[in-house]
mmCIF file of C-alpha atoms in Angstrom:
data_model
loop_
_atom_site.group_PDB
_atom_site.id
_atom_site.type_symbol
_atom_site.label_atom_id
_atom_site.label_comp_id
_atom_site.label_asym_id
_atom_site.label_seq_id
_atom_site.Cartn_x
_atom_site.Cartn_y
_atom_site.Cartn_z
ATOM 1 C CA UNK A 1 17.799 -10.031 20.468
ATOM 2 C CA UNK A 2 15.935 -11.097 17.203
ATOM 3 C CA UNK A 3 17.649 -12.622 14.428
ATOM 4 C CA UNK A 4 17.168 -13.904 11.239
ATOM 5 C CA UNK A 5 15.218 -17.541 10.851
ATOM 6 C CA UNK A 6 17.452 -20.540 11.065
ATOM 7 C CA UNK A 7 17.432 -23.193 7.904
ATOM 8 C CA UNK A 8 15.396 -25.673 9.859
ATOM 9 C CA UNK A 9 12.695 -22.731 10.482
ATOM 10 C CA UNK A 10 12.849 -21.724 6.788
ATOM 11 C CA UNK A 11 12.115 -25.139 6.295
ATOM 12 C CA UNK A 12 8.830 -25.402 8.176
ATOM 13 C CA UNK A 13 7.682 -22.086 6.477
ATOM 14 C CA UNK A 14 5.763 -24.267 3.392
ATOM 15 C CA UNK A 15 3.759 -26.107 6.473
ATOM 16 C CA UNK A 16 3.266 -23.380 9.158
ATOM 17 C CA UNK A 17 2.400 -20.514 6.475
ATOM 18 C CA UNK A 18 1.103 -22.286 3.116
ATOM 19 C CA UNK A 19 -0.262 -19.335 1.803
ATOM 20 C CA UNK A 20 3.087 -17.175 1.713
ATOM 21 C CA UNK A 21 5.442 -17.308 -0.538
ATOM 22 C CA UNK A 22 9.375 -16.127 -0.561
ATOM 23 C CA UNK A 23 10.130 -13.013 -2.234
ATOM 24 C CA UNK A 24 12.629 -13.389 -5.282
ATOM 25 C CA UNK A 25 15.323 -11.035 -4.581
ATOM 26 C CA UNK A 26 14.541 -10.215 -1.003
ATOM 27 C CA UNK A 27 14.710 -12.315 2.235
ATOM 28 C CA UNK A 28 10.944 -11.814 2.821
ATOM 29 C CA UNK A 29 7.389 -13.437 2.573
ATOM 30 C CA UNK A 30 4.454 -12.258 0.562
ATOM 31 C CA UNK A 31 0.791 -13.103 0.437
ATOM 32 C CA UNK A 32 -1.677 -11.321 -2.090
ATOM 33 C CA UNK A 33 -5.503 -10.689 -0.725
ATOM 34 C CA UNK A 34 -8.196 -10.543 -2.629
ATOM 35 C CA UNK A 35 -11.656 -8.621 -1.931
ATOM 36 C CA UNK A 36 -15.113 -8.156 -3.021
ATOM 37 C CA UNK A 37 -14.244 -4.368 -3.584
ATOM 38 C CA UNK A 38 -12.106 -1.345 -1.900
ATOM 39 C CA UNK A 39 -14.239 -0.974 0.871
ATOM 40 C CA UNK A 40 -13.402 -4.555 2.237
ATOM 41 C CA UNK A 41 -9.693 -4.349 0.987
ATOM 42 C CA UNK A 42 -9.334 -1.262 3.078
ATOM 43 C CA UNK A 43 -11.232 -2.817 5.856
ATOM 44 C CA UNK A 44 -8.888 -5.512 6.017
ATOM 45 C CA UNK A 45 -5.731 -3.325 6.124
ATOM 46 C CA UNK A 46 -7.186 -1.374 9.005
ATOM 47 C CA UNK A 47 -7.304 -4.565 10.994
ATOM 48 C CA UNK A 48 -3.782 -5.490 9.765
ATOM 49 C CA UNK A 49 -2.635 -1.756 10.904
ATOM 50 C CA UNK A 50 -4.351 -1.900 14.320
ATOM 51 C CA UNK A 51 -2.107 -5.573 14.521
ATOM 52 C CA UNK A 52 1.343 -4.348 13.185
ATOM 53 C CA UNK A 53 1.179 -1.336 15.579
ATOM 54 C CA UNK A 54 0.466 -3.189 18.300
ATOM 55 C CA UNK A 55 3.205 -5.671 17.839
ATOM 56 C CA UNK A 56 5.697 -2.677 16.802
ATOM 57 C CA UNK A 57 6.109 -4.653 13.892
ATOM 58 C CA UNK A 58 5.049 -3.221 10.064
ATOM 59 C CA UNK A 59 4.586 -5.015 6.936
ATOM 60 C CA UNK A 60 5.500 -3.376 3.615
ATOM 61 C CA UNK A 61 2.166 -3.435 1.285
ATOM 62 C CA UNK A 62 0.398 -2.135 -1.299
ATOM 63 C CA UNK A 63 -3.095 -1.793 -2.527
ATOM 64 C CA UNK A 64 -4.999 -1.497 -5.645
ATOM 65 C CA UNK A 65 -8.861 -1.555 -5.686
ATOM 66 C CA UNK A 66 -9.758 -5.137 -4.569
ATOM 67 C CA UNK A 67 -6.150 -6.192 -3.931
ATOM 68 C CA UNK A 68 -3.726 -6.104 -1.071
ATOM 69 C CA UNK A 69 -0.208 -7.321 -1.382
ATOM 70 C CA UNK A 70 1.646 -7.800 1.945
ATOM 71 C CA UNK A 71 5.315 -8.238 2.194
ATOM 72 C CA UNK A 72 7.106 -9.200 5.735
ATOM 73 C CA UNK A 73 10.514 -9.028 6.520
ATOM 74 C CA UNK A 74 12.380 -7.529 9.441
ATOM 75 C CA UNK A 75 14.189 -4.503 8.345
ATOM 76 C CA UNK A 76 16.297 -4.405 11.947
ATOM 77 C CA UNK A 77 18.042 -7.747 11.210
ATOM 78 C CA UNK A 78 17.737 -7.891 7.443
ATOM 79 C CA UNK A 79 15.691 -10.455 6.726
ATOM 80 C CA UNK A 80 13.047 -12.980 7.989
ATOM 81 C CA UNK A 81 12.771 -13.275 12.012
ATOM 82 C CA UNK A 82 9.992 -14.861 14.098
ATOM 83 C CA UNK A 83 8.189 -11.562 14.360
ATOM 84 C CA UNK A 84 7.614 -12.025 10.579
ATOM 85 C CA UNK A 85 6.183 -15.368 11.114
ATOM 86 C CA UNK A 86 4.066 -14.219 14.200
ATOM 87 C CA UNK A 87 2.788 -11.360 12.045
ATOM 88 C CA UNK A 88 1.805 -13.695 9.157
ATOM 89 C CA UNK A 89 -0.150 -15.674 11.704
ATOM 90 C CA UNK A 90 -1.775 -13.175 12.895
ATOM 91 C CA UNK A 91 -3.000 -11.647 9.456
ATOM 92 C CA UNK A 92 -4.094 -15.131 8.479
ATOM 93 C CA UNK A 93 -6.473 -15.461 11.403
ATOM 94 C CA UNK A 94 -8.002 -12.365 10.267
ATOM 95 C CA UNK A 95 -9.147 -14.402 6.936
ATOM 96 C CA UNK B 1 -17.609 10.023 -20.381
ATOM 97 C CA UNK B 2 -14.234 10.239 -18.914
ATOM 98 C CA UNK B 3 -11.183 10.687 -21.183
ATOM 99 C CA UNK B 4 -7.585 11.066 -20.848
ATOM 100 C CA UNK B 5 -5.807 14.400 -20.294
ATOM 101 C CA UNK B 6 -5.340 16.625 -23.524
ATOM 102 C CA UNK B 7 -2.038 17.762 -24.088
ATOM 103 C CA UNK B 8 -2.711 21.276 -22.896
ATOM 104 C CA UNK B 9 -4.036 19.704 -19.523
ATOM 105 C CA UNK B 10 -0.735 17.782 -19.192
ATOM 106 C CA UNK B 11 1.252 20.604 -19.484
ATOM 107 C CA UNK B 12 -0.566 22.334 -16.566
ATOM 108 C CA UNK B 13 0.391 19.527 -14.506
ATOM 109 C CA UNK B 14 3.597 20.972 -13.280
ATOM 110 C CA UNK B 15 1.912 23.951 -12.134
ATOM 111 C CA UNK B 16 -1.600 22.504 -10.575
ATOM 112 C CA UNK B 17 0.308 19.710 -9.102
ATOM 113 C CA UNK B 18 3.932 20.484 -8.350
ATOM 114 C CA UNK B 19 4.240 17.967 -5.777
ATOM 115 C CA UNK B 20 3.654 14.964 -8.147
ATOM 116 C CA UNK B 21 5.707 13.402 -10.833
ATOM 117 C CA UNK B 22 4.731 11.429 -14.079
ATOM 118 C CA UNK B 23 5.616 8.017 -13.663
ATOM 119 C CA UNK B 24 8.027 6.493 -15.923
ATOM 120 C CA UNK B 25 6.541 3.411 -18.296
ATOM 121 C CA UNK B 26 2.786 4.387 -17.195
ATOM 122 C CA UNK B 27 0.307 7.003 -17.922
ATOM 123 C CA UNK B 28 -0.061 8.009 -14.032
ATOM 124 C CA UNK B 29 1.190 10.311 -11.613
ATOM 125 C CA UNK B 30 3.119 9.786 -8.164
ATOM 126 C CA UNK B 31 3.551 11.521 -4.999
ATOM 127 C CA UNK B 32 5.605 10.054 -1.657
ATOM 128 C CA UNK B 33 4.423 11.205 1.571
ATOM 129 C CA UNK B 34 6.625 10.808 4.378
ATOM 130 C CA UNK B 35 5.340 10.790 8.064
ATOM 131 C CA UNK B 36 6.491 10.901 11.691
ATOM 132 C CA UNK B 37 5.852 7.290 12.261
ATOM 133 C CA UNK B 38 3.427 4.518 10.970
ATOM 134 C CA UNK B 39 0.339 5.469 13.175
ATOM 135 C CA UNK B 40 0.659 9.202 11.001
ATOM 136 C CA UNK B 41 1.507 7.027 8.065
ATOM 137 C CA UNK B 42 -1.874 4.974 8.330
ATOM 138 C CA UNK B 43 -4.041 7.722 9.802
ATOM 139 C CA UNK B 44 -3.290 9.750 6.292
ATOM 140 C CA UNK B 45 -4.113 6.383 4.279
ATOM 141 C CA UNK B 46 -7.694 6.420 6.319
ATOM 142 C CA UNK B 47 -8.455 9.794 5.288
ATOM 143 C CA UNK B 48 -7.440 9.310 1.757
ATOM 144 C CA UNK B 49 -9.611 5.903 1.875
ATOM 145 C CA UNK B 50 -12.434 7.876 2.690
ATOM 146 C CA UNK B 51 -12.165 10.302 -0.064
ATOM 147 C CA UNK B 52 -11.310 7.759 -2.605
ATOM 148 C CA UNK B 53 -14.533 5.596 -1.562
ATOM 149 C CA UNK B 54 -16.643 8.778 -1.753
ATOM 150 C CA UNK B 55 -15.274 9.653 -5.426
ATOM 151 C CA UNK B 56 -15.239 5.901 -6.266
ATOM 152 C CA UNK B 57 -11.959 6.698 -7.693
ATOM 153 C CA UNK B 58 -8.899 4.787 -5.930
ATOM 154 C CA UNK B 59 -5.336 4.937 -5.740
ATOM 155 C CA UNK B 60 -2.833 2.318 -6.518
ATOM 156 C CA UNK B 61 -0.546 2.840 -3.199
ATOM 157 C CA UNK B 62 2.128 1.396 -0.979
ATOM 158 C CA UNK B 63 3.136 1.561 2.265
ATOM 159 C CA UNK B 64 6.371 1.291 4.319
ATOM 160 C CA UNK B 65 6.358 2.409 8.169
ATOM 161 C CA UNK B 66 6.333 6.070 7.796
ATOM 162 C CA UNK B 67 6.238 6.295 4.015
ATOM 163 C CA UNK B 68 3.145 6.195 1.678
ATOM 164 C CA UNK B 69 3.856 6.438 -1.975
ATOM 165 C CA UNK B 70 0.355 7.033 -4.186
ATOM 166 C CA UNK B 71 -0.062 6.256 -7.757
ATOM 167 C CA UNK B 72 -3.059 7.868 -9.692
ATOM 168 C CA UNK B 73 -4.252 6.750 -13.057
ATOM 169 C CA UNK B 74 -7.761 5.793 -14.520
ATOM 170 C CA UNK B 75 -7.811 2.386 -15.133
ATOM 171 C CA UNK B 76 -11.069 2.770 -17.045
ATOM 172 C CA UNK B 77 -9.499 4.899 -19.878
ATOM 173 C CA UNK B 78 -6.111 3.764 -19.647
ATOM 174 C CA UNK B 79 -4.539 6.647 -18.406
ATOM 175 C CA UNK B 80 -4.516 10.036 -16.700
ATOM 176 C CA UNK B 81 -8.153 11.872 -16.460
ATOM 177 C CA UNK B 82 -9.568 14.906 -14.891
ATOM 178 C CA UNK B 83 -10.821 12.354 -11.957
ATOM 179 C CA UNK B 84 -6.970 12.057 -10.994
ATOM 180 C CA UNK B 85 -6.162 15.656 -11.057
ATOM 181 C CA UNK B 86 -9.391 16.029 -8.619
ATOM 182 C CA UNK B 87 -8.089 13.215 -6.396
ATOM 183 C CA UNK B 88 -4.539 14.216 -6.134
ATOM 184 C CA UNK B 89 -5.978 17.732 -5.012
ATOM 185 C CA UNK B 90 -7.926 16.373 -2.715
ATOM 186 C CA UNK B 91 -5.301 14.539 -1.060
ATOM 187 C CA UNK B 92 -2.914 17.342 -1.224
ATOM 188 C CA UNK B 93 -5.496 19.395 0.784
ATOM 189 C CA UNK B 94 -5.310 16.838 3.486
ATOM 190 C CA UNK B 95 -1.409 17.734 3.844
#
């Protein structure tokens, strides 16, 4: 059963996911990605969508032209879980 | 040259785009779309992306699992233009 991250796991986040930041007012992490244009941004989103669907774990995300903002949290446990860390690492590997 | 909508054009919005609402604090329109699941939601986003890229007019949008929120405005003219109306109608035609 998934559970939220322990304090020790949270303390490691800055090292394991240096490009992600904690979201204020929400137990989630966020990373903003910039691209050359919309085509590149949406191409990236499509790759993330395939990863997310395969993992059955989906981002809360937004896009405006060349910018994609990804927020990860585990709605079913009400906060960050190991699934968010795994998905963040898989997304980072696309860049 | 594109320009923002006239008052007369704005008055028509409720009739021409009944499923879209004006966004508070921003000269933009918004519609929230609900789907069966992430796959259906992202499939819709992909169709919108193709339309947007072809029109060279792109949405500000977000997605969380089965929900897609689309906001349209014309950044270059600082508000709603006829391009937003055309794009909104094209998106409505997908549903």
